[in-house]
GROMACS .gro file of C-alpha atoms in nm:
model
  258
    1MET     CA    1   9.457   3.455   8.031
    2LYS     CA    2   9.695   3.748   8.017
    3ILE     CA    3   9.527   4.067   8.136
    4GLN     CA    4   9.634   4.406   8.011
    5THR     CA    5   9.753   4.667   8.260
    6ARG     CA    6   9.674   5.036   8.285
    7ALA     CA    7   9.940   5.106   8.021
    8THR     CA    8   9.668   5.025   7.769
    9LEU     CA    9   9.347   5.043   7.975
   10GLY     CA   10   9.222   5.349   8.163
   11GLN     CA   11   9.566   5.508   8.163
   12ASP     CA   12   9.433   5.858   8.239
   13TRP     CA   13   9.231   5.746   8.541
   14LEU     CA   14   9.412   5.439   8.674
   15ARG     CA   15   9.757   5.402   8.830
   16CYS     CA   16   9.920   5.060   8.858
   17TYR     CA   17  10.216   5.061   9.099
   18GLN     CA   18  10.302   4.691   9.069
   19PRO     CA   19  10.186   4.555   8.732
   20ARG     CA   20  10.089   4.188   8.738
   21PRO     CA   21  10.012   4.085   8.380
   22SER     CA   22   9.902   3.736   8.483
   23ALA     CA   23   9.668   3.855   8.760
   24ARG     CA   24   9.316   3.707   8.753
   25ILE     CA   25   9.153   3.975   8.971
   26ARG     CA   26   9.169   4.356   8.971
   27LEU     CA   27   9.126   4.561   9.287
   28VAL     CA   28   9.032   4.917   9.186
   29CYS     CA   29   9.061   5.171   9.471
   30PHE     CA   30   8.894   5.515   9.489
   31PRO     CA   31   9.049   5.788   9.711
   32HIS     CA   32   8.884   6.013   9.968
   33ALA     CA   33   8.816   6.386   9.924
   34GLY     CA   34   9.145   6.566   9.865
   35GLY     CA   35   9.318   6.233   9.815
   36ASN     CA   36   9.498   6.080   9.520
   37ALA     CA   37   9.598   5.744   9.380
   38ALA     CA   38   9.923   5.732   9.579
   39PHE     CA   39   9.720   5.681   9.899
   40TYR     CA   40   9.692   5.314   9.795
   41ARG     CA   41  10.047   5.265   9.666
   42SER     CA   42  10.160   5.057   9.965
   43TRP     CA   43   9.863   4.822   9.934
   44ALA     CA   44  10.003   4.661   9.620
   45ALA     CA   45  10.284   4.486   9.807
   46ARG     CA   46  10.031   4.323  10.042
   47LEU     CA   47   9.838   4.155   9.763
   48PRO     CA   48   9.904   3.806   9.624
   49ASP     CA   49  10.027   3.766   9.268
   50GLU     CA   50   9.678   3.684   9.141
   51VAL     CA   51   9.548   4.029   9.244
   52GLU     CA   52   9.655   4.351   9.071
   53LEU     CA   53   9.584   4.687   9.233
   54LEU     CA   54   9.481   4.989   9.029
   55ALA     CA   55   9.426   5.319   9.207
   56VAL     CA   56   9.200   5.588   9.065
   57GLN     CA   57   9.357   5.926   8.994
   58TYR     CA   58   9.087   6.193   8.982
   59PRO     CA   59   9.156   6.493   8.754
   60GLY     CA   60   9.318   6.807   8.893
   61ARG     CA   61   9.583   6.654   9.118
   62MET     CA   62   9.941   6.527   9.099
   63ASP     CA   63  10.016   6.415   8.740
   64ARG     CA   64   9.668   6.536   8.636
   65ALA     CA   65   9.708   6.880   8.797
   66SER     CA   66   9.657   7.063   8.467
   67GLU     CA   67   9.315   6.907   8.410
   68PRO     CA   68   8.990   7.074   8.525
   69LEU     CA   69   8.854   6.960   8.859
   70ILE     CA   70   8.526   6.768   8.862
   71ARG     CA   71   8.248   6.910   9.080
   72ARG     CA   72   7.957   6.669   9.028
   73MET     CA   73   7.918   6.301   9.109
   74ASP     CA   74   7.756   6.211   8.778
   75GLU     CA   75   8.060   6.323   8.580
   76MET     CA   76   8.306   6.171   8.828
   77ALA     CA   77   8.141   5.829   8.830
   78SER     CA   78   8.062   5.820   8.458
   79ARG     CA   79   8.422   5.893   8.364
   80ALA     CA   80   8.554   5.645   8.621
   81ALA     CA   81   8.319   5.377   8.489
   82ALA     CA   82   8.442   5.442   8.135
   83ALA     CA   83   8.798   5.378   8.256
   84VAL     CA   84   8.713   5.062   8.452
   85ALA     CA   85   8.476   4.907   8.194
   86PRO     CA   86   8.755   4.767   7.970
   87LEU     CA   87   8.899   4.587   8.274
   88ALA     CA   88   8.559   4.443   8.366
   89ARG     CA   89   8.524   4.303   8.014
   90ILE     CA   90   8.836   4.090   8.044
   91GLY     CA   91   8.831   3.980   8.408
   92PRO     CA   92   8.668   4.015   8.751
   93VAL     CA   93   8.698   4.355   8.922
   94LEU     CA   94   8.656   4.441   9.290
   95LEU     CA   95   8.585   4.807   9.370
   96PHE     CA   96   8.696   4.968   9.697
   97GLY     CA   97   8.638   5.328   9.799
   98HIS     CA   98   8.699   5.527  10.115
   99SER     CA   99   8.485   5.824  10.226
  100LEU     CA  100   8.399   6.021   9.909
  101GLY     CA  101   8.560   5.732   9.722
  102ALA     CA  102   8.295   5.496   9.860
  103SER     CA  103   8.021   5.696   9.689
  104VAL     CA  104   8.221   5.719   9.367
  105ALA     CA  105   8.289   5.343   9.374
  106HIS     CA  106   7.921   5.271   9.433
  107GLU     CA  107   7.807   5.497   9.151
  108THR     CA  108   8.073   5.342   8.927
  109ALA     CA  109   7.936   4.998   9.016
  110ARG     CA  110   7.586   5.114   8.921
  111ARG     CA  111   7.705   5.232   8.580
  112LEU     CA  112   7.905   4.915   8.515
  113THR     CA  113   7.605   4.702   8.612
  114ALA     CA  114   7.383   4.897   8.372
  115GLN     CA  115   7.633   4.807   8.097
  116GLY     CA  116   7.613   4.438   8.186
  117LEU     CA  117   7.954   4.454   8.355
  118PRO     CA  118   7.881   4.432   8.730
  119PRO     CA  119   8.189   4.422   8.953
  120ALA     CA  120   8.260   4.098   9.133
  121ALA     CA  121   8.224   4.284   9.463
  122LEU     CA  122   8.201   4.632   9.614
  123ALA     CA  123   8.369   4.743   9.936
  124VAL     CA  124   8.273   5.082  10.082
  125SER     CA  125   8.458   5.246  10.368
  126GLY     CA  126   8.402   5.542  10.601
  127ARG     CA  127   8.077   5.653  10.438
  128PRO     CA  128   7.707   5.624  10.534
  129ALA     CA  129   7.478   5.439  10.297
  130PRO     CA  130   7.348   5.668  10.021
  131HIS     CA  131   7.004   5.717  10.180
  132ARG     CA  132   7.167   5.796  10.515
  133LEU     CA  133   7.410   6.065  10.398
  134ARG     CA  134   7.424   6.370  10.622
  135ASP     CA  135   7.347   6.721  10.498
  136SER     CA  136   7.649   6.950  10.493
  137ALA     CA  137   7.786   7.241  10.292
  138VAL     CA  138   8.150   7.262  10.392
  139HIS     CA  139   8.247   7.330  10.030
  140LEU     CA  140   8.083   7.672  10.068
  141ALA     CA  141   8.283   7.761  10.381
  142ASP     CA  142   8.586   7.990  10.395
  143ASP     CA  143   8.932   7.850  10.332
  144ASP     CA  144   9.030   7.818  10.698
  145THR     CA  145   8.713   7.627  10.787
  146LEU     CA  146   8.756   7.391  10.494
  147TRP     CA  147   9.123   7.334  10.574
  148ALA     CA  148   9.036   7.263  10.938
  149GLU     CA  149   8.835   6.961  10.819
  150LEU     CA  150   9.160   6.780  10.747
  151GLY     CA  151   9.274   6.823  11.105
  152ARG     CA  152   8.935   6.724  11.245
  153LEU     CA  153   8.924   6.397  11.053
  154GLY     CA  154   9.285   6.298  11.121
  155GLY     CA  155   9.506   6.123  10.870
  156THR     CA  156   9.694   6.444  10.783
  157GLY     CA  157  10.017   6.531  10.960
  158ASN     CA  158  10.094   6.874  11.109
  159GLU     CA  159  10.373   6.923  10.855
  160VAL     CA  160  10.102   6.933  10.589
  161LEU     CA  161   9.842   7.125  10.788
  162ASP     CA  162  10.095   7.394  10.881
  163SER     CA  163  10.233   7.438  10.529
  164ASP     CA  164  10.094   7.743  10.349
  165PRO     CA  165  10.229   7.633  10.005
  166ILE     CA  166  10.061   7.291  10.040
  167LYS     CA  167   9.742   7.457  10.162
  168GLU     CA  168   9.734   7.685   9.858
  169LEU     CA  169   9.773   7.392   9.620
  170ALA     CA  170   9.540   7.153   9.800
  171LEU     CA  171   9.244   7.377   9.886
  172PRO     CA  172   9.093   7.396   9.534
  173VAL     CA  173   9.107   7.016   9.506
  174LEU     CA  174   8.959   6.968   9.852
  175ARG     CA  175   8.679   7.217   9.785
  176ALA     CA  176   8.587   7.055   9.454
  177ASP     CA  177   8.582   6.708   9.609
  178TYR     CA  178   8.362   6.828   9.895
  179GLU     CA  179   8.129   6.980   9.637
  180VAL     CA  180   8.106   6.641   9.464
  181ALA     CA  181   8.022   6.476   9.795
  182GLU     CA  182   7.781   6.739   9.927
  183THR     CA  183   7.579   6.797   9.608
  184TYR     CA  184   7.538   6.424   9.544
  185VAL     CA  185   7.171   6.317   9.539
  186PRO     CA  186   7.157   5.935   9.523
  187GLY     CA  187   6.781   5.884   9.508
  188PRO     CA  188   6.593   5.586   9.659
  189PRO     CA  189   6.771   5.254   9.724
  190ASP     CA  190   6.843   5.064   9.403
  191PRO     CA  191   6.997   4.733   9.513
  192LEU     CA  192   7.274   4.592   9.296
  193PRO     CA  193   7.340   4.222   9.232
  194VAL     CA  194   7.686   4.277   9.378
  195PRO     CA  195   7.826   4.134   9.705
  196THR     CA  196   7.899   4.429   9.933
  197LEU     CA  197   8.128   4.492  10.229
  198ALA     CA  198   8.094   4.803  10.447
  199PHE     CA  199   8.405   4.899  10.647
  200THR     CA  200   8.414   5.160  10.920
  201GLY     CA  201   8.628   5.277  11.208
  202ASP     CA  202   8.455   5.218  11.540
  203ASP     CA  203   8.530   5.579  11.643
  204ASP     CA  204   8.464   5.750  11.310
  205PRO     CA  205   8.273   6.080  11.355
  206GLU     CA  206   8.159   6.065  10.990
  207VAL     CA  207   7.965   5.738  11.002
  208THR     CA  208   7.795   5.539  11.275
  209LEU     CA  209   7.781   5.161  11.271
  210ASP     CA  210   7.410   5.186  11.195
  211GLU     CA  211   7.473   5.418  10.897
  212ALA     CA  212   7.729   5.169  10.765
  213GLU     CA  213   7.493   4.875  10.822
  214ALA     CA  214   7.236   5.053  10.604
  215TRP     CA  215   7.446   4.971  10.296
  216ALA     CA  216   7.273   4.631  10.318
  217GLU     CA  217   6.970   4.793  10.153
  218TRP     CA  218   7.175   4.862   9.840
  219THR     CA  219   7.262   4.504   9.747
  220ARG     CA  220   7.061   4.198   9.647
  221ALA     CA  221   7.365   3.979   9.708
  222SER     CA  222   7.560   3.905  10.026
  223PHE     CA  223   7.643   4.183  10.271
  224ARG     CA  224   7.879   4.218  10.564
  225ARG     CA  225   7.977   4.513  10.783
  226ILE     CA  226   8.321   4.511  10.945
  227ALA     CA  227   8.432   4.760  11.212
  228PHE     CA  228   8.801   4.832  11.271
  229PRO     CA  229   8.961   5.016  11.561
  230GLY     CA  230   9.009   5.387  11.493
  231GLY     CA  231   8.858   5.701  11.349
  232HIS     CA  232   8.787   5.818  10.996
  233PHE     CA  233   9.130   5.720  10.869
  234TYR     CA  234   9.141   5.390  11.059
  235LEU     CA  235   9.272   5.226  10.739
  236VAL     CA  236   9.611   5.403  10.762
  237PRO     CA  237   9.738   5.232  11.081
  238GLY     CA  238   9.510   4.934  11.006
  239GLU     CA  239   9.623   4.884  10.647
  240SER     CA  240   9.719   4.518  10.685
  241ARG     CA  241   9.385   4.435  10.852
  242VAL     CA  242   9.187   4.614  10.584
  243VAL     CA  243   9.368   4.446  10.295
  244GLY     CA  244   9.330   4.114  10.474
  245ALA     CA  245   8.956   4.170  10.507
  246LEU     CA  246   8.936   4.228  10.132
  247LEU     CA  247   9.141   3.918  10.053
  248GLY     CA  248   8.918   3.696  10.267
  249PRO     CA  249   8.613   3.722  10.040
  250LEU     CA  250   8.835   3.694   9.733
  251SER     CA  251   8.976   3.365   9.859
  252ARG     CA  252   8.621   3.236   9.914
  253GLY     CA  253   8.526   3.304   9.556
  254TRP     CA  254   8.443   3.672   9.506
  255GLY     CA  255   8.603   3.768   9.182
  256ALA     CA  256   8.697   3.414   9.088
  257GLY     CA  257   8.724   3.401   8.712
  258PRO     CA  258   8.638   3.112   8.482
   0.00000   0.00000   0.00000
């Protein structure tokens, strides 16, 4: 079956860097706070021909810079689900999200499941389970404190951190994304019938192994936690290992279409 690409499905929200019209499986990736779709661009080349990568582009950044920023999880996930739903109707979809993106991916999975379109699998990275999220209000802090978060978490080079023009452009996006993350109220565990993987760096200050393990309470299907060497952005130097960990379950049947 020939599957349409983002040229006709979810074109506002989804970016496809290597279209694969004959792909049987879609890997939809959600960025971290302050991030954008291009974070996942290099992943596409690591995937087999049967898997097509689509990266989510939140409003207010890069080619969507003129659009209003989103500040609440409900709007973010509802609009993302609306973009992904057409893909889920025509073939299996695997959702992956890192940090804030993990929460958005999970909430997107909940909305798709409510529509009778559950994803084939969900992979969450660098984020405690919803009922184990930590209280914080960094989005209310001054600009310097908020900007310092990028340096604390790693994954951002000094050429970016020391650039005032980049800081001026990026701070509103970062603040809005932190507001999405920090005002999110997930409610009690509501397990999904979706196989779930929880990834984490073994030295990540944002999530302990126990907080990642707690994602098991949010699925009625299979669950596995995988720890990788590194901190919050372990997936940058560990890209090949992370993509390989996603492909393993796919090869064993997750996302296998009829």
